Short mmCIF file of C-alpha atoms in Angstrom, two decimals:
data_model
loop_
_atom_site.label_atom_id
_atom_site.label_comp_id
_atom_site.label_asym_id
_atom_site.label_seq_id
_atom_site.Cartn_x
_atom_site.Cartn_y
_atom_site.Cartn_z
CA MET C 955 -4.66 34.93 -19.28
CA ILE C 956 -1.58 33.12 -17.86
CA ARG C 957 -1.33 29.59 -19.13
CA PRO C 958 -2.28 27.26 -16.40
CA VAL C 959 0.32 24.90 -15.00
CA LEU C 960 -0.17 21.22 -16.01
CA ILE C 961 0.22 18.96 -13.01
CA ALA C 962 0.78 15.49 -14.35
CA CYS C 963 -0.37 13.27 -11.50
CA SER C 964 0.42 9.59 -11.52
CA HIS C 965 -0.03 6.89 -8.88
CA GLY C 966 3.68 6.47 -8.14
CA THR C 967 5.67 3.23 -8.13
CA SER C 968 8.73 1.70 -6.50
CA SER C 969 9.67 0.20 -9.86
CA LEU C 970 12.58 2.06 -11.48
CA ASP C 971 11.46 0.97 -14.87
CA GLY C 972 7.97 2.28 -14.13
CA ARG C 973 9.36 5.61 -12.93
CA ASP C 974 11.40 5.91 -16.14
CA ALA C 975 8.26 5.19 -18.24
CA ILE C 976 6.15 7.84 -16.51
CA ARG C 977 8.98 10.36 -16.65
CA SER C 978 9.32 9.72 -20.38
CA LEU C 979 5.60 10.21 -20.86
CA VAL C 980 5.71 13.58 -19.05
CA ASP C 981 8.64 14.60 -21.21
CA GLU C 982 6.58 13.72 -24.34
CA VAL C 983 3.84 15.92 -22.96
CA ARG C 984 6.37 18.73 -22.55
CA VAL C 985 7.27 18.46 -26.23
CA LEU C 986 3.64 18.68 -27.26
CA LEU C 987 3.03 21.74 -24.98
CA PRO C 988 6.30 23.62 -25.13
CA SER C 989 4.88 26.81 -23.62
CA VAL C 990 3.22 25.11 -20.62
CA ASP C 991 4.81 24.62 -17.27
CA VAL C 992 4.48 20.84 -16.71
CA ARG C 993 5.08 19.49 -13.16
CA GLU C 994 5.00 15.95 -11.88
CA ALA C 995 3.00 14.88 -8.91
CA PHE C 996 1.94 11.54 -7.28
CA VAL C 997 -0.83 10.19 -5.06
CA ASP C 998 1.24 7.40 -3.45
CA VAL C 999 4.69 5.91 -3.09
CA GLN C 1000 6.59 8.82 -4.71
CA GLU C 1001 7.07 12.53 -3.87
CA PRO C 1002 6.06 15.24 -4.30
CA SER C 1003 2.44 14.61 -3.48
CA VAL C 1004 -0.23 16.27 -5.59
CA ASP C 1005 -1.32 18.24 -2.51
CA ASP C 1006 2.20 19.64 -2.08
CA VAL C 1007 2.53 20.53 -5.74
CA VAL C 1008 -0.73 22.48 -5.64
CA ALA C 1009 0.32 24.20 -2.41
CA ALA C 1010 3.60 25.31 -4.01
CA LEU C 1011 2.02 27.02 -6.98
CA PRO C 1012 2.69 30.73 -7.23
CA PRO C 1013 -0.08 32.95 -5.88
CA ARG C 1014 -3.03 33.22 -8.25
CA ARG C 1015 -1.41 30.86 -10.76
CA PRO C 1016 -4.12 28.60 -12.33
CA ALA C 1017 -3.42 24.95 -12.81
CA VAL C 1018 -4.86 21.82 -14.36
CA ILE C 1019 -4.33 18.42 -12.70
CA VAL C 1020 -4.25 15.72 -15.41
CA PRO C 1021 -4.51 12.20 -13.88
CA LEU C 1022 -2.01 9.88 -15.48
CA LEU C 1023 -4.50 7.20 -14.54
CA LEU C 1024 -6.50 5.10 -16.97
CA SER C 1025 -9.86 5.02 -15.21
CA THR C 1026 -12.05 6.77 -12.72
CA GLY C 1027 -11.39 5.53 -9.15
CA PHE C 1028 -10.46 6.36 -5.61
CA HIS C 1029 -7.41 8.44 -6.56
CA THR C 1030 -9.35 10.58 -9.04
CA GLY C 1031 -12.39 10.96 -6.81
CA VAL C 1032 -10.65 11.53 -3.56
CA ASP C 1033 -6.93 12.42 -3.73
CA ILE C 1034 -6.90 14.48 -6.93
CA ALA C 1035 -10.33 16.05 -6.24
CA ARG C 1036 -9.18 17.10 -2.80
CA ALA C 1037 -5.99 18.64 -4.22
CA ALA C 1038 -7.97 20.63 -6.76
CA ARG C 1039 -10.25 22.01 -4.02
CA ARG C 1040 -7.25 23.37 -2.07
CA ARG C 1041 -7.32 26.66 -3.91
CA ASP C 1042 -9.24 28.62 -6.54
CA GLY C 1043 -8.15 28.41 -10.15
CA VAL C 1044 -7.19 24.71 -9.91
CA VAL C 1045 -9.27 22.10 -11.70
CA ALA C 1046 -8.92 18.35 -12.24
CA ALA C 1047 -9.27 16.87 -15.76
CA PRO C 1048 -10.78 13.43 -16.29
CA PRO C 1049 -8.55 10.35 -16.32
CA LEU C 1050 -7.01 9.22 -19.60
CA GLY C 1051 -9.57 6.52 -20.37
CA PRO C 1052 -11.74 5.63 -21.95
CA HIS C 1053 -10.34 7.08 -25.19
CA ASP C 1054 -10.08 5.77 -28.77
CA LEU C 1055 -6.31 6.34 -28.79
CA LEU C 1056 -5.82 3.93 -25.89
CA ALA C 1057 -7.50 1.23 -27.93
CA LEU C 1058 -5.06 1.96 -30.78
CA VAL C 1059 -2.09 1.72 -28.43
CA LEU C 1060 -3.42 -1.64 -27.17
CA GLU C 1061 -3.80 -2.79 -30.70
CA SER C 1062 -0.21 -1.86 -31.39
CA ARG C 1063 1.08 -3.70 -28.30
CA LEU C 1064 -0.90 -6.84 -29.27
CA GLY C 1065 0.58 -6.60 -32.83
CA GLU C 1066 4.06 -6.69 -31.29
CA LEU C 1067 3.27 -10.16 -30.01
CA GLY C 1068 2.24 -11.41 -33.47
CA LEU C 1069 -1.47 -11.79 -32.80
CA ARG C 1070 -3.06 -14.96 -34.21
CA ASP C 1071 -6.60 -15.30 -35.64
CA ASP C 1072 -7.59 -17.83 -32.95
CA ASP C 1073 -6.08 -15.96 -29.95
CA ALA C 1074 -8.43 -15.04 -27.09
CA ILE C 1075 -7.87 -11.51 -25.84
CA VAL C 1076 -8.31 -10.54 -22.17
CA LEU C 1077 -8.05 -6.79 -21.36
CA ALA C 1078 -6.19 -6.98 -18.07
CA ALA C 1079 -6.67 -3.92 -15.88
CA ALA C 1080 -5.62 -2.93 -12.38
CA GLY C 1081 -9.12 -2.53 -11.02
CA SER C 1082 -10.73 -0.32 -8.36
CA SER C 1083 -13.32 -0.46 -5.65
CA ASP C 1084 -15.14 2.31 -7.48
CA PRO C 1085 -17.62 0.63 -9.88
CA ARG C 1086 -17.17 3.40 -12.40
CA ALA C 1087 -13.67 2.00 -13.02
CA ALA C 1088 -15.12 -1.23 -14.38
CA ASP C 1089 -17.43 0.74 -16.67
CA ASP C 1090 -14.46 2.73 -18.00
CA VAL C 1091 -12.48 -0.51 -18.64
CA SER C 1092 -15.45 -2.14 -20.39
CA ALA C 1093 -15.72 0.97 -22.64
CA VAL C 1094 -12.11 0.48 -23.71
CA ALA C 1095 -12.64 -3.24 -24.23
CA GLU C 1096 -15.52 -2.41 -26.62
CA ARG C 1097 -13.30 -0.02 -28.57
CA LEU C 1098 -10.48 -2.60 -28.75
CA SER C 1099 -12.96 -5.21 -29.90
CA ARG C 1100 -13.97 -3.01 -32.75
CA CYS C 1101 -10.33 -2.43 -33.66
CA LEU C 1102 -9.52 -6.13 -33.73
CA SER C 1103 -12.95 -7.33 -35.07
CA ARG C 1104 -13.08 -9.97 -32.35
CA LEU C 1105 -14.36 -10.41 -28.82
CA VAL C 1106 -12.31 -8.89 -26.00
CA THR C 1107 -13.12 -9.99 -22.46
CA VAL C 1108 -12.08 -8.17 -19.31
CA GLY C 1109 -10.16 -9.19 -16.12
CA PHE C 1110 -8.95 -7.17 -13.12
CA ALA C 1111 -6.02 -7.55 -10.79
CA ALA C 1112 -7.97 -6.16 -7.80
CA GLY C 1113 -11.14 -4.47 -6.69
CA CYS C 1114 -13.48 -5.77 -9.47
CA GLU C 1115 -14.61 -9.11 -10.84
CA PRO C 1116 -13.70 -11.23 -12.74
CA ARG C 1117 -10.07 -11.47 -11.72
CA ILE C 1118 -7.59 -11.78 -14.58
CA ASP C 1119 -6.76 -15.47 -13.91
CA ALA C 1120 -10.52 -16.25 -13.87
CA ALA C 1121 -10.98 -14.44 -17.26
CA VAL C 1122 -8.00 -16.37 -18.70
CA GLY C 1123 -9.43 -19.60 -17.42
CA ALA C 1124 -12.82 -18.85 -18.86
CA ALA C 1125 -11.18 -18.23 -22.28
CA ARG C 1126 -9.44 -21.55 -22.14
CA SER C 1127 -12.59 -23.34 -21.15
CA ALA C 1128 -14.28 -21.75 -24.18
CA GLY C 1129 -11.69 -23.41 -26.38
CA ALA C 1130 -8.95 -20.91 -26.93
CA THR C 1131 -5.57 -22.44 -27.76
CA ARG C 1132 -3.71 -19.24 -26.77
CA VAL C 1133 -4.86 -16.51 -24.40
CA VAL C 1134 -3.21 -13.12 -24.57
CA ALA C 1135 -3.46 -10.54 -21.73
CA ALA C 1136 -3.68 -7.01 -23.15
CA SER C 1137 -1.94 -5.11 -20.29
CA TYR C 1138 -4.07 -2.08 -19.54
CA VAL C 1139 -1.54 -0.38 -17.30
CA LEU C 1140 0.57 2.63 -18.07
CA ALA C 1141 3.98 1.43 -16.82
CA PRO C 1142 5.98 -1.41 -15.40
CA GLY C 1143 5.26 -2.05 -11.72
CA TYR C 1144 3.16 -4.11 -9.37
CA PHE C 1145 0.10 -4.53 -11.60
CA ALA C 1146 2.16 -5.27 -14.74
CA ASP C 1147 3.77 -8.01 -12.68
CA VAL C 1148 0.40 -9.39 -11.59
CA ILE C 1149 -0.77 -9.47 -15.22
CA ARG C 1150 2.40 -11.38 -16.34
CA ARG C 1151 1.69 -13.98 -13.61
CA SER C 1152 -1.99 -14.31 -14.44
CA GLY C 1153 -1.60 -17.58 -16.35
CA ALA C 1154 -2.06 -16.02 -19.84
CA ASP C 1155 0.17 -17.52 -22.56
CA ALA C 1156 1.44 -14.06 -23.40
CA ALA C 1157 1.08 -10.52 -22.08
CA THR C 1158 1.67 -7.29 -23.85
CA SER C 1159 4.03 -4.60 -22.56
CA PRO C 1160 2.52 -1.66 -20.67
CA LEU C 1161 1.04 1.19 -22.69
CA GLY C 1162 3.50 3.92 -21.94
CA PRO C 1163 5.36 5.84 -22.87
CA ASP C 1164 3.70 6.46 -26.27
CA PRO C 1165 3.16 9.69 -28.15
CA ARG C 1166 -0.59 8.87 -28.46
CA ILE C 1167 -0.94 8.76 -24.70
CA ALA C 1168 0.88 12.06 -24.44
CA ALA C 1169 -1.61 13.44 -27.00
CA ILE C 1170 -4.46 12.38 -24.63
CA VAL C 1171 -2.79 14.22 -21.78
CA ALA C 1172 -2.51 17.40 -23.90
CA GLU C 1173 -6.13 16.95 -24.95
CA ARG C 1174 -7.32 16.66 -21.34
CA TYR C 1175 -5.22 19.69 -20.33
CA ARG C 1176 -6.56 21.95 -23.20
CA ALA C 1177 -10.19 21.05 -22.47
CA ALA C 1178 -9.81 21.73 -18.68
CA ALA C 1179 -7.82 24.92 -19.33
CA ALA C 1180 -10.62 26.23 -21.54
CA THR C 1181 -13.08 25.87 -18.67
CA LEU C 1182 -10.74 28.02 -16.53
CA ALA C 1183 -10.53 30.63 -19.28
CA GLY C 1184 -14.37 30.64 -19.56
CA ALA C 1185 -14.74 31.18 -15.83
CA ALA C 1186 -12.25 34.04 -15.70
#
């Protein structure tokens, strides 16, 4: 069977640093999967759109769309699902999270700040109107809490409650002397800026690029490609 194309589909951003980060992540995926045709696609802001990338596939060429998105949400359930339905032999993998490796990357980013024993940690996520997104983020918060052996609360930039600034305020009200926002975003851009302005005393850098995230992309691709092979 021909190896399916991997369509690495991110949100898209106007941030040049964000674009560089996602491009670097995709390049890391290409290193991990040297025999796979890896193509970039976007659901907003940038081109080509995921619909156009699927439409441009060679006839009868299978493909796996791997969302470069951290949680379930509108873009996975609508945009990417619609693109996968455009033709036979195209499937969509789950988003990157929740996953144990994401908790390890978050732990590393927090370590870069010199985490203190008395710091309060708020996992700061973009958020979504899809309630499943909050469940996904909570699952990552639980994993990170186990890694750090301390409580990790959650805040969202949009779509869900509590908002990040409210979560930061609650941590201070509980007696925290320093509140750290663990940025649960892949790359610099709008939501990373919202997190930095949330009122936390410090905020970690975005997750990507990181070889561990590239490994999740490769894992999602292989699992979805196996379903295509089984259906052939």
